[in-house]
PDB file of C-alpha atoms in Angstrom:
ATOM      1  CA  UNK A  52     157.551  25.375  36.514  1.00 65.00           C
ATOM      2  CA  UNK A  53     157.347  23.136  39.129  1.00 76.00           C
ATOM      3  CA  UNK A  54     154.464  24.276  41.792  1.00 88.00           C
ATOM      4  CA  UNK A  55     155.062  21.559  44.285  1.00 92.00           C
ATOM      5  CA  UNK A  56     158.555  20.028  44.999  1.00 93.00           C
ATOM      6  CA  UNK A  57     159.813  17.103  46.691  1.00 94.00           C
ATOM      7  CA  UNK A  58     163.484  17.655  46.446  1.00 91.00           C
ATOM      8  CA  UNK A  59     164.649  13.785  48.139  1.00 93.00           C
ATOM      9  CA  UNK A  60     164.250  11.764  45.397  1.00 92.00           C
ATOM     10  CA  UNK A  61     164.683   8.724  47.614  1.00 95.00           C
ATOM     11  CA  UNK A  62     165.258   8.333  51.775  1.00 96.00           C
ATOM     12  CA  UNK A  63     166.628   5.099  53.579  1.00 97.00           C
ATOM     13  CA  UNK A  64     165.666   4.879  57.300  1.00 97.00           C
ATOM     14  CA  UNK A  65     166.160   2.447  60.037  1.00 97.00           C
ATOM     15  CA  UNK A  66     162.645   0.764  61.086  1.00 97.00           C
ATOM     16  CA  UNK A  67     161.830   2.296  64.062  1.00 97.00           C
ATOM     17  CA  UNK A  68     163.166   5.454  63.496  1.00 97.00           C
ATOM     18  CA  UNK A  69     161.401   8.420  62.363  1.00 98.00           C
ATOM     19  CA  UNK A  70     160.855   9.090  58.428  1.00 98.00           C
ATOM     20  CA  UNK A  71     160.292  12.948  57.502  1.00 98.00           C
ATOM     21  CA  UNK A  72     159.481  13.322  53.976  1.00 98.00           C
ATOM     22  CA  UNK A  73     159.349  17.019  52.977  1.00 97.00           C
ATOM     23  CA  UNK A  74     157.641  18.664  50.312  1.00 97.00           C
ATOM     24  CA  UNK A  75     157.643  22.669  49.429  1.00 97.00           C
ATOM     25  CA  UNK A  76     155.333  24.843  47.087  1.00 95.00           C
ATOM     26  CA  UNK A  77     155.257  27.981  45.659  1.00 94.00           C
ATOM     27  CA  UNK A  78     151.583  29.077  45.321  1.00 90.00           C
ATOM     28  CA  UNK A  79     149.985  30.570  47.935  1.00 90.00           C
ATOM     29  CA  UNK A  80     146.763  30.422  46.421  1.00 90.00           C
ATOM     30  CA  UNK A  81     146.562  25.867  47.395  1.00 92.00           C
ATOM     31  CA  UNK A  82     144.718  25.684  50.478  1.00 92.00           C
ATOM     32  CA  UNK A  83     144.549  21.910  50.804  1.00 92.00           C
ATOM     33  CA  UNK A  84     147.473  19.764  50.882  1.00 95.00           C
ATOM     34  CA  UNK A  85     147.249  15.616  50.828  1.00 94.00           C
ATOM     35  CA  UNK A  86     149.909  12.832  51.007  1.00 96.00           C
ATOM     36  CA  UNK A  87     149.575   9.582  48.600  1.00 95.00           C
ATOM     37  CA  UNK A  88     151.658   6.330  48.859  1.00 96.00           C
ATOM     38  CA  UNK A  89     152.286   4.381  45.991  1.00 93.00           C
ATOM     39  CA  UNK A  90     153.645   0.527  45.998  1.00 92.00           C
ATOM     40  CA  UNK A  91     154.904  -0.344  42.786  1.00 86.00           C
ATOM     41  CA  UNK A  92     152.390  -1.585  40.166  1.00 82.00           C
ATOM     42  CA  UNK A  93     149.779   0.139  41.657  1.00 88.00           C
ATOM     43  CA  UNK A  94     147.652   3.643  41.976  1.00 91.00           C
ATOM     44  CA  UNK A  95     148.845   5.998  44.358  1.00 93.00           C
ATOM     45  CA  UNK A  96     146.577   5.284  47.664  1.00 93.00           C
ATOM     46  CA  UNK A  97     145.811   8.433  49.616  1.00 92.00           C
ATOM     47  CA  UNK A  98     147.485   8.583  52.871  1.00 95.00           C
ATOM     48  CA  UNK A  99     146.531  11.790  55.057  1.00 95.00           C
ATOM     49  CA  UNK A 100     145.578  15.481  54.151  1.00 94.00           C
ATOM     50  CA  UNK A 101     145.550  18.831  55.969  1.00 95.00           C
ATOM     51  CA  UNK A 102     143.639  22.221  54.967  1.00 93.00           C
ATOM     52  CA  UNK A 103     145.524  25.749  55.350  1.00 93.00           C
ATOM     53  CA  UNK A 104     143.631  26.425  58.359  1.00 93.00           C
ATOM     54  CA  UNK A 105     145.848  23.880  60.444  1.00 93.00           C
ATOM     55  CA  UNK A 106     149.300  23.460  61.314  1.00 95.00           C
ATOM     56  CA  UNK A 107     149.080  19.746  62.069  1.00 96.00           C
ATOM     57  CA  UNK A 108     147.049  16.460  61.368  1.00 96.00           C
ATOM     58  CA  UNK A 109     147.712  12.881  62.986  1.00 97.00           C
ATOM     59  CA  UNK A 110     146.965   9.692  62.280  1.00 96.00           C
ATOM     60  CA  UNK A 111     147.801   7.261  63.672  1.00 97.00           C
ATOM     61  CA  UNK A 112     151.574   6.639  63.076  1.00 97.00           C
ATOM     62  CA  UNK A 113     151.286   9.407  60.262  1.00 98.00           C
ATOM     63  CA  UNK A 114     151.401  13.275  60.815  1.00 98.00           C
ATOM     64  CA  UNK A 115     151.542  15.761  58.303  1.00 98.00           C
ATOM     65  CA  UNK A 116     152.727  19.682  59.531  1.00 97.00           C
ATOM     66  CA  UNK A 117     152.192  22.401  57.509  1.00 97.00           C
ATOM     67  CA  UNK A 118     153.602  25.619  57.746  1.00 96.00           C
ATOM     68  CA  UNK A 119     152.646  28.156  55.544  1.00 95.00           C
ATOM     69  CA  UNK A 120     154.835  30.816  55.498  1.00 95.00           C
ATOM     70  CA  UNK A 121     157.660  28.831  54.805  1.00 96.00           C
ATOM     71  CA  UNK A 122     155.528  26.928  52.229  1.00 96.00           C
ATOM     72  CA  UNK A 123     156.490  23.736  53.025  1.00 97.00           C
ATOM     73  CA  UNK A 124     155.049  20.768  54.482  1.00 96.00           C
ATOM     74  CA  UNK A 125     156.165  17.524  55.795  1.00 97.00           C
ATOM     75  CA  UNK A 126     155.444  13.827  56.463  1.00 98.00           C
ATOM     76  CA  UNK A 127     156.183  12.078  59.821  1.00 98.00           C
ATOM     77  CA  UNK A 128     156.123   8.399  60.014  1.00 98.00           C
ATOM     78  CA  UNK A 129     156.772   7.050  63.402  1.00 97.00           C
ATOM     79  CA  UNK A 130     157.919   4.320  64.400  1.00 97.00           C
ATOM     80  CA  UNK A 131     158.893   3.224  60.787  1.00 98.00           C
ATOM     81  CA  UNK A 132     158.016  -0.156  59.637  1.00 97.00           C
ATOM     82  CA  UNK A 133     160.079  -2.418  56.395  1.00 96.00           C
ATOM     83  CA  UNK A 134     155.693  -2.236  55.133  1.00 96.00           C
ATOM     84  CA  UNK A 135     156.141   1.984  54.555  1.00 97.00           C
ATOM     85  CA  UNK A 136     158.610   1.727  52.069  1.00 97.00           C
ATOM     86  CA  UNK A 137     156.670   3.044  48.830  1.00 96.00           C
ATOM     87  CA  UNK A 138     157.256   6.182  46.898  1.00 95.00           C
ATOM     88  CA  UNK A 139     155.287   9.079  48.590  1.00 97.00           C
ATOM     89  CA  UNK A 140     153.893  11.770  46.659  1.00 95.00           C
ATOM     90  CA  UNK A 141     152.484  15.266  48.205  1.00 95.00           C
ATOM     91  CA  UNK A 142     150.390  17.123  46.753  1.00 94.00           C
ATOM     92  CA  UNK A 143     148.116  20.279  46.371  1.00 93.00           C
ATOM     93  CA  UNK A 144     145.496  22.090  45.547  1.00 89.00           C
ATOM     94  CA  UNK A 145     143.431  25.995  45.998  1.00 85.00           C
ATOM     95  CA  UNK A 146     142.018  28.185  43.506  1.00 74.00           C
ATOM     96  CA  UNK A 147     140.976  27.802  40.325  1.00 68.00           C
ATOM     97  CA  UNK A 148     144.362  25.017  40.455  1.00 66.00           C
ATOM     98  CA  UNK A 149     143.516  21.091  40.497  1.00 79.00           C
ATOM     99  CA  UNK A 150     145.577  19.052  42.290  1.00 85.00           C
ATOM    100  CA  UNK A 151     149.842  19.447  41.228  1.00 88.00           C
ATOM    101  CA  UNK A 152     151.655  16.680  42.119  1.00 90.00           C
ATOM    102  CA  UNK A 153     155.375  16.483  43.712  1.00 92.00           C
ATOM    103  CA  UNK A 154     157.825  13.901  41.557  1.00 90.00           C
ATOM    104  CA  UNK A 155     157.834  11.891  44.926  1.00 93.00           C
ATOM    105  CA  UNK A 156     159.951  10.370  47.607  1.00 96.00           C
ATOM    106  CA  UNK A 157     160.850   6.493  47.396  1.00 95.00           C
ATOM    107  CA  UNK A 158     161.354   5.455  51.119  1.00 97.00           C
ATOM    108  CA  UNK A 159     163.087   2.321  52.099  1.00 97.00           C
ATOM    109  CA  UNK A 160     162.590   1.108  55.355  1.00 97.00           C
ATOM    110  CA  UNK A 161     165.373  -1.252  56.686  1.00 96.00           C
ATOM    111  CA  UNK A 162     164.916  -4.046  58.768  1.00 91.00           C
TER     112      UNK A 162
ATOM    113  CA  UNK B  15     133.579  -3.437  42.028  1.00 51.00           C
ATOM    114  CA  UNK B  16     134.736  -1.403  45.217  1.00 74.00           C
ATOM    115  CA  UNK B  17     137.799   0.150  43.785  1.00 90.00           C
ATOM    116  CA  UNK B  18     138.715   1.997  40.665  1.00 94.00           C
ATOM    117  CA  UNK B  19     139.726  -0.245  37.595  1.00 95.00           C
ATOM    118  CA  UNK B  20     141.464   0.530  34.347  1.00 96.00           C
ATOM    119  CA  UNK B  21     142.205  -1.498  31.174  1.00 96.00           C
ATOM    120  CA  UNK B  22     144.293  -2.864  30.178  1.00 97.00           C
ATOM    121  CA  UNK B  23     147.324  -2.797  32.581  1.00 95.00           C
ATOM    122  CA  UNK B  24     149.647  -3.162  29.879  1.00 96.00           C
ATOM    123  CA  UNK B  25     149.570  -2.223  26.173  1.00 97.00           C
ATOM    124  CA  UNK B  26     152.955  -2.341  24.037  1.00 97.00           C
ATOM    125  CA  UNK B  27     151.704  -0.325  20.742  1.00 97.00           C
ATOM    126  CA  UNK B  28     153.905   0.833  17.502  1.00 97.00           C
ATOM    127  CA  UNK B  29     154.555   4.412  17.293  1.00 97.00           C
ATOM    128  CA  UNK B  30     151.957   5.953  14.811  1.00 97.00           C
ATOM    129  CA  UNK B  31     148.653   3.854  16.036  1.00 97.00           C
ATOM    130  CA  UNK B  32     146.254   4.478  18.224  1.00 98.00           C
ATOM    131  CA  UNK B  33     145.347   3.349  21.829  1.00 98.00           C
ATOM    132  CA  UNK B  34     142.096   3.723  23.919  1.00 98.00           C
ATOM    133  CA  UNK B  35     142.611   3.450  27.604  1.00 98.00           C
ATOM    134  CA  UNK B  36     139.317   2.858  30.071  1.00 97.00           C
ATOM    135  CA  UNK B  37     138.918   3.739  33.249  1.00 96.00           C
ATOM    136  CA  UNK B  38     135.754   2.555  35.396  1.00 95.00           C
ATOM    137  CA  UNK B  39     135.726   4.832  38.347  1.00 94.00           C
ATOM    138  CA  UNK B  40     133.990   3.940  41.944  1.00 92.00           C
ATOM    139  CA  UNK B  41     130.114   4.240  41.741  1.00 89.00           C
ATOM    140  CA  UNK B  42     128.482   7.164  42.674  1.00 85.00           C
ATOM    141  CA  UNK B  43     131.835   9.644  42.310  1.00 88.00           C
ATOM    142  CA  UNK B  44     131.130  12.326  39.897  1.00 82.00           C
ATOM    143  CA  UNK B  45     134.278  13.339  39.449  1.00 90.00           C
ATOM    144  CA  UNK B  46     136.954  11.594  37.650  1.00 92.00           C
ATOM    145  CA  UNK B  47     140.768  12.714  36.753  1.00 93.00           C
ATOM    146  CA  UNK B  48     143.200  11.372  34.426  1.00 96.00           C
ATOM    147  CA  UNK B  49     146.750  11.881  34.933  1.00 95.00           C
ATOM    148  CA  UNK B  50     149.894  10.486  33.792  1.00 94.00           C
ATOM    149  CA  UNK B  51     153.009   9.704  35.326  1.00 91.00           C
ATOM    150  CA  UNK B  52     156.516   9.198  33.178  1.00 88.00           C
ATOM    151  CA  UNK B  53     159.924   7.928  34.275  1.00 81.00           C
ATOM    152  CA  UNK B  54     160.779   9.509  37.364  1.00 74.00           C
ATOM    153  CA  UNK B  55     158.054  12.307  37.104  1.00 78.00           C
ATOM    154  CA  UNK B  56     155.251  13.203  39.465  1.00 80.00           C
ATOM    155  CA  UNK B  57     151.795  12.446  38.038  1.00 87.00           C
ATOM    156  CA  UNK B  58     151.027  15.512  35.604  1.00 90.00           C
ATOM    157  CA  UNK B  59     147.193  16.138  35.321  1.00 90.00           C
ATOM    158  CA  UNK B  60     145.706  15.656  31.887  1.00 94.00           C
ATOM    159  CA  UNK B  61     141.812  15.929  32.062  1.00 94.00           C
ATOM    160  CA  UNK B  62     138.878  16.675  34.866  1.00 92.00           C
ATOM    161  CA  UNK B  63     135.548  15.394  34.036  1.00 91.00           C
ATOM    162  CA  UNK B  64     132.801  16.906  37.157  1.00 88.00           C
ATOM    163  CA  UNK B  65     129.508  15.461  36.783  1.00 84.00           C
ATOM    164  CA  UNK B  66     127.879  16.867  33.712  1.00 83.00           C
ATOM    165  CA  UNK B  67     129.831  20.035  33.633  1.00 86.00           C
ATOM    166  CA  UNK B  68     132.301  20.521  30.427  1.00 87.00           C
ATOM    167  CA  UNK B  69     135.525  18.967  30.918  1.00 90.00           C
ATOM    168  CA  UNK B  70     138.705  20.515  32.091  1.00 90.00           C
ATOM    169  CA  UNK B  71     141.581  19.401  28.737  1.00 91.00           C
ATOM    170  CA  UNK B  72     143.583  21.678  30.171  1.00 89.00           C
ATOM    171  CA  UNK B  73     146.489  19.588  30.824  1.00 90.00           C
ATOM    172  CA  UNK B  74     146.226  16.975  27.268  1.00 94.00           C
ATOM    173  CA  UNK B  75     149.791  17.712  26.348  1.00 93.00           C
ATOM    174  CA  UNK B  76     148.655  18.199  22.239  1.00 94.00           C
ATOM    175  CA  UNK B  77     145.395  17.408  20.255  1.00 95.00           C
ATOM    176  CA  UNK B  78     145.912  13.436  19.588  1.00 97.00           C
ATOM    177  CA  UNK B  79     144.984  13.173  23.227  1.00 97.00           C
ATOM    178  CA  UNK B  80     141.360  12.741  23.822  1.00 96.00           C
ATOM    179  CA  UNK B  81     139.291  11.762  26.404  1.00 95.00           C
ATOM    180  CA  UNK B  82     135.312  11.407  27.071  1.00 93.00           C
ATOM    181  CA  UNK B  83     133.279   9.862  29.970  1.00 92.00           C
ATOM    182  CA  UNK B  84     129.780   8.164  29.079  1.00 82.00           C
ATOM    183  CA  UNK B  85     126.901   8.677  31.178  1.00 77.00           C
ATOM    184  CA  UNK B  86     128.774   9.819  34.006  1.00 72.00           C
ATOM    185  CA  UNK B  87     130.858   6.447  34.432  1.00 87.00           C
ATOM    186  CA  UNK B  88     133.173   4.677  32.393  1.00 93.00           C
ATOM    187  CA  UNK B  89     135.549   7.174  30.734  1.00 95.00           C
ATOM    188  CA  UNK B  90     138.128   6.356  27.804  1.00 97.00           C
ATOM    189  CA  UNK B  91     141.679   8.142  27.019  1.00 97.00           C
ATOM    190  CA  UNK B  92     142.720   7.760  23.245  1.00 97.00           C
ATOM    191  CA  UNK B  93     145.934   8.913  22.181  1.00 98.00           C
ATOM    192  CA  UNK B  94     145.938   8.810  18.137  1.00 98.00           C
ATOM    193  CA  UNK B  95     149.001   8.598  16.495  1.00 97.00           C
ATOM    194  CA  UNK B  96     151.568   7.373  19.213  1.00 97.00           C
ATOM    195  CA  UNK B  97     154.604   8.753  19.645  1.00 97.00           C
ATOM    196  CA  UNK B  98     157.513   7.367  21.943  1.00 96.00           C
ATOM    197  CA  UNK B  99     157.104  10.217  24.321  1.00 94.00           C
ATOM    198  CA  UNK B 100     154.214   8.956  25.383  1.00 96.00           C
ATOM    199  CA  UNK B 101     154.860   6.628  27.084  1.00 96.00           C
ATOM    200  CA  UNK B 102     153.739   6.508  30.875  1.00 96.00           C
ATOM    201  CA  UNK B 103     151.742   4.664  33.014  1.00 95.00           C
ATOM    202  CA  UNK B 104     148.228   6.399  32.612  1.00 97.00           C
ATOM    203  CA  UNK B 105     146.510   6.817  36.056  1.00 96.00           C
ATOM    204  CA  UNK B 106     142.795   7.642  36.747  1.00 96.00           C
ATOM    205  CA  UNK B 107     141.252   8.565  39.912  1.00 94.00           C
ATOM    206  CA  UNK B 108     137.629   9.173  40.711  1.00 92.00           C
ATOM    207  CA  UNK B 109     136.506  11.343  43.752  1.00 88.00           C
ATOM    208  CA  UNK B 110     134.895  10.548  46.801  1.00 85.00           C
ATOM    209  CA  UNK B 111     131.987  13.891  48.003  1.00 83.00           C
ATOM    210  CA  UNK B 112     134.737  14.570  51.042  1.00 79.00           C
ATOM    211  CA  UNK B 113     136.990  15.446  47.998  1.00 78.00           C
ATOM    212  CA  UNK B 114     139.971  12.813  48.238  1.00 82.00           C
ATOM    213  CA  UNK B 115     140.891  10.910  45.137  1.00 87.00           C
ATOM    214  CA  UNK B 116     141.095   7.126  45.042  1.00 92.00           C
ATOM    215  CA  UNK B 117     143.277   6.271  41.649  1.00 94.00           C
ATOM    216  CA  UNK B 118     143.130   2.657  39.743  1.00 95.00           C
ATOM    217  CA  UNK B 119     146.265   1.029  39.178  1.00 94.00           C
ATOM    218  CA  UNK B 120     147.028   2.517  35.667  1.00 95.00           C
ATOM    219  CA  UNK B 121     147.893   1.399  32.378  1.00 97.00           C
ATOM    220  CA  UNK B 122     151.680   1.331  31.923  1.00 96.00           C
ATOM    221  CA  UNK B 123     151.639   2.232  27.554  1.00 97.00           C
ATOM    222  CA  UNK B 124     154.679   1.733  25.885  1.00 97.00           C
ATOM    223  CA  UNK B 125     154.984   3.048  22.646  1.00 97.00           C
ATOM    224  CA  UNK B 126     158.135   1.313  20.334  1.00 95.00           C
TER     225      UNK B 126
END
């Protein structure tokens, strides 16, 4: 049973654009939700987080929005640059639960 | 070092031996997770080690998986008796005190 989804196994955008990478889970009981990039060939780095309490974190070109009664979260990168393209993973934790991982995104970023 | 480090990076091993994986995590982090991650899967927790507490095995997939973590540092995977299905790349992360997870690169096992 999968308790955090990413259902795009892969997304192509135009540098420049915007990139929204979306993730959804089913247990209400995660309070604290983080996004991790991952170049091949090496450990997923972590990227930006956001606790239940919030609807929205920035960072720079990175924002994550959460909304919780939907379940679902989401990843925008703006402007997108050809360096972003990685496979980005979401994922969550609450509870008793440790962190479940999403299957993850690949972006590609064209020039 | 000032990241997390795991050895080797690659290990090709015949189906029925066994491996030992290490991970050295970032100084100071008392946590440390294992995980692995197979063909287009998301990284599926395997074992939680926090500070001197007993470890979390919940997620070791069957009992030829084993881990431990010496003095509070280094920490070793061993998988006894490969099979092909285990093959993965085998990630570990230790964790910072404000809770986020910095991984090592991982050891990509293949088993023939």
């Amino acid at each position: 049973d999968q308790q955090v989804k990413q259902n795009s196994p892969s997304l192509s955008v135009q540098e420049g654009r915007i990139s929204i990478l979306n993730c959804d889970y089913t247990n209400s009981m995660f309070d604290y939700f983080l996004w991790y990039k991952k170049y091949p060939a090496e450990g997923p780095t972590f990227l930006i987080s956001i606790s239940s309490i919030k609807d929205k974190n920035e960072d720079g070109r990175f924002t994550v929005f959460l909304n919780k009664s939907a379940k679902h979260l989401s990843l925008h990168i703006v402007p997108s640059q050809p360096g972003d393209s990685a496979v980005y993973f979401c994922a969550a934790k609450g509870g008793t639960y440790k962190y479940i991982f999403g299957t993850g995104t690949r972006l590609k970023v064209l020039a | 070092g000032a990241g997390v480090s795991q050895s080797p990076s690659n290990k090709v091993t015949e189906k029925g031996k066994d491996v030992e994986l290490r991970c050295d995590p970032i100084s100071g982090h008392t946590a440390l997770y294992w995980y692995r991650q197979s063909l287009g899967q998301g990284l599926e927790f395997l074992i939680y080690f926090q500070g001197n507490s007993a470890p979390d095995k919940s997620g070791l997939p069957s009992d030829r998986f084993s881990a431990e973590r010496t003095g509070g540092s280094v920490s070793t995977l061993t998988i006894q008796r490969t099979q092909q299905e285990d093959s993965a790349v085998y990630l570990c992360a230790s964790i910072s005190p404000e809770d986020t997870q910095y991984f090592g690169p991982g050891t990509r096992l293949t088993v023939l």
